[in-house]
Short mmCIF file of C-alpha atoms in Angstrom, two decimals:
data_model
loop_
_atom_site.label_atom_id
_atom_site.label_comp_id
_atom_site.label_asym_id
_atom_site.label_seq_id
_atom_site.Cartn_x
_atom_site.Cartn_y
_atom_site.Cartn_z
CA MET A 27 41.19 -30.09 90.79
CA SER A 28 38.71 -30.60 93.60
CA SER A 29 39.60 -27.19 95.00
CA ASP A 30 39.08 -25.55 91.61
CA SER A 31 35.74 -27.33 91.23
CA ALA A 32 34.54 -26.07 94.63
CA THR A 33 35.58 -22.56 93.75
CA ARG A 34 33.80 -22.80 90.42
CA ARG A 35 30.63 -24.09 92.13
CA ASN A 36 30.62 -21.19 94.62
CA THR A 37 31.20 -18.72 91.81
CA LEU A 38 28.43 -20.17 89.67
CA ARG A 39 25.79 -20.40 92.41
CA SER A 40 22.25 -19.89 91.20
CA PRO A 41 20.54 -16.53 91.73
CA ARG A 42 17.99 -18.32 93.88
CA ALA A 43 20.66 -19.64 96.27
CA THR A 44 22.26 -16.21 96.47
CA PHE A 45 18.90 -14.62 97.23
CA VAL A 46 18.18 -17.19 99.97
CA ASP A 47 21.53 -16.44 101.62
CA TRP A 48 20.84 -12.69 101.43
CA VAL A 49 17.41 -13.10 103.02
CA SER A 50 18.88 -15.33 105.71
CA ASP A 51 21.61 -12.84 106.61
CA TRP A 52 19.31 -9.85 106.73
CA GLY A 53 16.65 -11.85 108.52
CA ALA A 54 19.08 -12.50 111.35
CA VAL A 55 19.86 -8.78 111.56
CA VAL A 56 16.18 -7.84 111.59
CA LEU A 57 15.34 -10.41 114.28
CA ASP A 58 18.21 -9.16 116.44
CA SER A 59 17.01 -5.58 115.98
CA ILE A 60 13.42 -6.53 116.84
CA SER A 61 14.63 -8.29 119.98
CA THR A 62 16.62 -5.22 121.06
CA LEU A 63 13.74 -2.88 120.21
CA GLY A 64 11.37 -5.11 122.17
CA ASP A 65 13.63 -4.86 125.22
CA MET A 66 13.72 -1.08 124.89
CA VAL A 67 9.94 -0.78 124.54
CA LEU A 68 9.41 -3.07 127.53
CA PHE A 69 11.86 -1.06 129.63
CA ALA A 70 10.24 2.25 128.62
CA TRP A 71 6.73 0.94 129.30
CA ARG A 72 7.60 -0.34 132.77
CA THR A 73 9.50 2.84 133.60
CA MET A 74 6.56 5.07 132.59
CA ALA A 75 4.17 2.87 134.56
CA TRP A 76 6.37 3.29 137.63
CA LEU A 77 6.61 7.05 137.16
CA PHE A 78 2.86 7.58 136.86
CA THR A 79 1.95 5.36 139.81
CA ARG A 80 4.77 6.02 142.28
CA LEU A 81 6.51 9.31 141.55
CA PRO A 82 4.03 11.57 143.40
CA ARG A 83 4.84 9.67 146.61
CA ALA A 84 8.48 8.86 145.92
CA GLU A 85 11.27 10.09 148.15
CA THR A 86 13.83 9.70 145.39
CA LEU A 87 14.08 10.91 141.82
CA MET A 88 15.66 7.66 140.65
CA PRO A 89 13.20 4.85 139.91
CA ASN A 90 13.79 1.71 141.93
CA TYR A 91 14.92 -0.73 139.27
CA TYR A 92 13.34 -3.63 141.11
CA GLN A 93 10.01 -1.81 141.14
CA VAL A 94 10.32 -0.94 137.47
CA GLY A 95 10.75 -4.64 136.80
CA VAL A 96 13.78 -4.74 134.53
CA LEU A 97 15.59 -7.56 136.32
CA SER A 98 15.41 -9.69 133.19
CA LEU A 99 16.86 -6.99 130.94
CA PRO A 100 20.62 -6.55 130.32
CA VAL A 101 20.74 -3.10 131.94
CA VAL A 102 23.53 -1.59 134.02
CA ALA A 103 23.60 1.73 135.88
CA LEU A 104 26.92 3.49 136.42
CA HIS A 105 27.40 6.34 138.87
CA TRP A 106 28.43 9.55 137.12
CA ALA A 107 28.61 12.24 139.80
CA ARG A 108 26.97 13.95 142.73
CA ARG A 109 26.00 17.58 142.24
CA GLU A 110 24.99 20.23 144.74
CA GLN A 111 21.61 21.89 144.30
CA GLY A 112 20.32 24.97 146.06
CA LEU A 113 18.80 28.42 145.84
CA LEU A 114 20.27 31.00 143.49
CA LEU A 115 19.98 34.50 144.95
CA ALA A 116 21.15 38.01 144.12
CA PRO A 117 24.76 38.78 145.13
CA GLY A 118 24.96 39.49 148.85
CA ASN A 119 21.50 38.01 149.43
CA PRO A 120 19.77 41.39 149.97
CA LEU A 121 16.43 39.76 150.86
CA ARG A 122 18.08 37.73 153.65
CA ILE A 123 16.75 34.43 152.31
CA LYS A 124 17.59 31.54 154.65
CA ARG A 125 15.35 28.78 153.32
CA LEU A 126 12.98 28.00 150.47
CA ALA A 127 9.88 29.10 152.40
CA ASP A 128 11.27 32.65 152.60
CA LEU A 129 10.81 32.98 148.84
CA ALA A 130 7.10 32.17 149.20
CA ARG A 131 6.47 35.34 151.18
CA GLY A 132 5.19 38.61 149.78
CA LYS A 133 5.66 39.31 146.10
CA ARG A 134 9.01 37.62 145.67
CA ARG A 135 9.47 36.20 142.20
CA PHE A 136 10.78 32.70 141.63
CA ALA A 137 12.36 31.39 138.42
CA MET A 138 10.38 28.17 137.92
CA ARG A 139 11.49 25.24 135.76
CA GLN A 140 9.15 23.21 133.54
CA PRO A 141 7.23 20.26 135.10
CA GLY A 142 9.19 17.04 134.77
CA ALA A 143 12.64 18.63 134.90
CA GLY A 144 14.91 16.83 137.35
CA SER A 145 15.60 19.99 139.33
CA GLN A 146 11.88 20.76 139.51
CA LEU A 147 11.11 17.29 140.90
CA LEU A 148 13.78 17.68 143.56
CA LEU A 149 12.49 21.16 144.39
CA ALA A 150 8.98 19.76 144.90
CA ARG A 151 10.31 17.19 147.38
CA LEU A 152 12.29 19.83 149.28
CA ALA A 153 9.22 22.07 149.39
CA ARG A 154 7.15 19.25 150.93
CA GLN A 155 9.84 18.79 153.57
CA GLU A 156 9.49 22.48 154.48
CA GLY A 157 5.71 22.16 154.59
CA ILE A 158 4.96 24.34 151.59
CA SER A 159 3.63 23.78 148.08
CA LEU A 160 5.25 24.90 144.86
CA THR A 161 2.06 26.82 144.14
CA ALA A 162 3.04 29.12 147.03
CA LEU A 163 5.99 30.34 144.94
CA ARG A 164 5.19 33.23 142.60
CA PRO A 165 6.53 32.43 139.09
CA ALA A 166 8.75 35.06 137.53
CA GLY A 167 7.12 35.05 134.13
CA PRO A 168 7.23 31.98 131.84
CA LEU A 169 8.86 28.69 132.75
CA PHE A 170 12.60 28.37 132.30
CA SER A 171 13.97 25.47 130.29
CA SER A 172 17.44 25.17 131.84
CA GLU A 173 19.42 25.95 134.97
CA THR A 174 21.44 28.47 132.98
CA ASP A 175 18.22 30.33 132.15
CA VAL A 176 17.34 30.36 135.86
CA ALA A 177 20.74 31.82 136.72
CA GLN A 178 20.41 34.49 134.04
CA ALA A 179 16.95 35.47 135.31
CA VAL A 180 18.28 36.00 138.85
CA ALA A 181 21.43 37.78 137.64
CA ASN A 182 19.37 40.18 135.49
CA GLY A 183 16.94 40.96 138.31
CA PHE A 184 14.05 39.29 136.53
CA ALA A 185 13.64 36.88 139.48
CA ASP A 186 14.43 37.10 143.19
CA GLY A 187 15.45 33.47 143.39
CA GLY A 188 15.60 30.14 141.63
CA PHE A 189 16.69 26.56 142.12
CA ALA A 190 19.71 25.17 140.30
CA ILE A 191 23.21 23.72 140.69
CA ARG A 192 26.09 25.51 142.39
CA ALA A 193 28.01 25.66 139.10
CA ALA A 194 25.28 27.85 137.57
CA ALA A 195 25.44 30.25 140.52
CA ALA A 196 29.22 30.49 140.28
CA GLN A 197 29.08 31.16 136.54
CA TYR A 198 26.93 34.27 137.07
CA GLY A 199 28.40 35.44 140.38
CA LEU A 200 25.25 34.70 142.39
CA GLU A 201 24.73 33.88 146.04
CA PHE A 202 24.18 30.15 146.55
CA LEU A 203 22.22 28.60 149.42
CA PRO A 204 22.86 24.82 149.38
CA LEU A 205 19.85 22.58 149.97
CA ALA A 206 20.69 19.08 148.70
CA TRP A 207 23.07 16.78 146.87
CA GLU A 208 21.71 14.58 144.09
CA SER A 209 23.25 11.63 142.29
CA VAL A 210 23.45 11.41 138.52
CA GLU A 211 23.56 7.90 137.04
CA LEU A 212 24.09 6.58 133.53
CA ALA A 213 21.70 3.77 132.55
CA LEU A 214 22.73 1.74 129.51
CA TRP A 215 22.69 -1.71 127.99
CA ARG A 216 25.30 -3.92 129.63
CA ARG A 217 27.10 -4.71 126.38
CA THR A 218 27.43 -0.99 125.65
CA ALA A 219 29.44 -0.54 128.84
CA PHE A 220 32.18 -2.75 127.42
CA GLU A 221 32.32 -1.23 123.94
CA ALA A 222 35.12 1.12 122.87
CA PRO A 223 33.23 4.48 123.00
CA MET A 224 32.04 3.91 126.57
CA GLN A 225 35.43 2.64 127.70
CA THR A 226 37.02 5.76 126.21
CA LEU A 227 34.59 7.95 128.14
CA LEU A 228 35.28 6.09 131.40
CA ALA A 229 39.03 6.43 130.83
CA LEU A 230 38.54 10.20 130.48
CA THR A 231 36.72 10.35 133.83
CA ARG A 232 39.82 8.90 135.50
CA SER A 233 42.07 11.61 134.09
CA ARG A 234 43.42 14.62 135.93
CA ARG A 235 41.93 16.86 133.24
CA PHE A 236 38.40 15.63 134.03
CA ALA A 237 38.91 16.06 137.78
CA ARG A 238 40.27 19.56 137.26
CA GLN A 239 37.27 20.58 135.14
CA ALA A 240 34.83 19.32 137.79
CA GLU A 241 36.76 21.26 140.41
CA LEU A 242 36.62 24.46 138.36
CA LEU A 243 32.86 24.15 137.85
CA GLY A 244 32.26 23.70 141.59
CA GLY A 245 29.54 21.71 143.31
CA TYR A 246 30.47 18.35 141.78
CA ASP A 247 31.68 15.22 143.55
CA ILE A 248 33.11 12.71 141.05
CA SER A 249 34.81 10.43 143.58
CA GLY A 250 32.54 7.49 142.72
CA CYS A 251 32.39 8.01 138.96
CA GLY A 252 32.10 4.74 137.07
CA MET A 253 30.96 2.63 140.02
CA VAL A 254 28.27 0.07 139.23
CA ARG A 255 25.04 0.99 141.00
CA PHE A 256 22.81 -1.59 139.37
CA ASN A 257 23.42 -4.67 137.24
CA ALA A 258 20.43 -6.65 136.02
#
């Protein structure tokens, strides 16, 4: 009888009590979302502050997470791959290009990426190391939005050279002059790293199929894929 009474009481709860429970449940969801959104906004704000104040003098494209100030946030960075970057040139290298500065001579046309692109930032650092400015390179028309576009421009004779990954050069049968290796990292919330979608992706990176694909593309080193590079 007592069990039936309890069931009857729960069934016959007042609309006000039901509404209070509904508000309480959704309130918890909203507060959790606000907390997560606040963390994201704080991370983005500190990252942008670091970029604007330090990037022009930085020797790396990856922000220093300690400088960004995200030690209190549940962020983890996983290594994805290293990729080889260099100059894309016409097959056979008819202009005898041996370094970046050679493309700054005469009327040689360079396929330039948009400001802020990762490859463009790396190119700027390499140019400084050779003692030249990117303004010394003559743009081959408008800016190019991807490394594939750069490769197509060189392959079609629209540009005498460009800067992109080895895989792009191989895809279009271009000469490739290696200049640097860069690391690609995945930055994500720590809890996301342990959820099923991310674990499925990491399992794929350990497969022979994934290794074979990286080998076919060329210019990728995936030996450290999945290693933790930063853990707040």
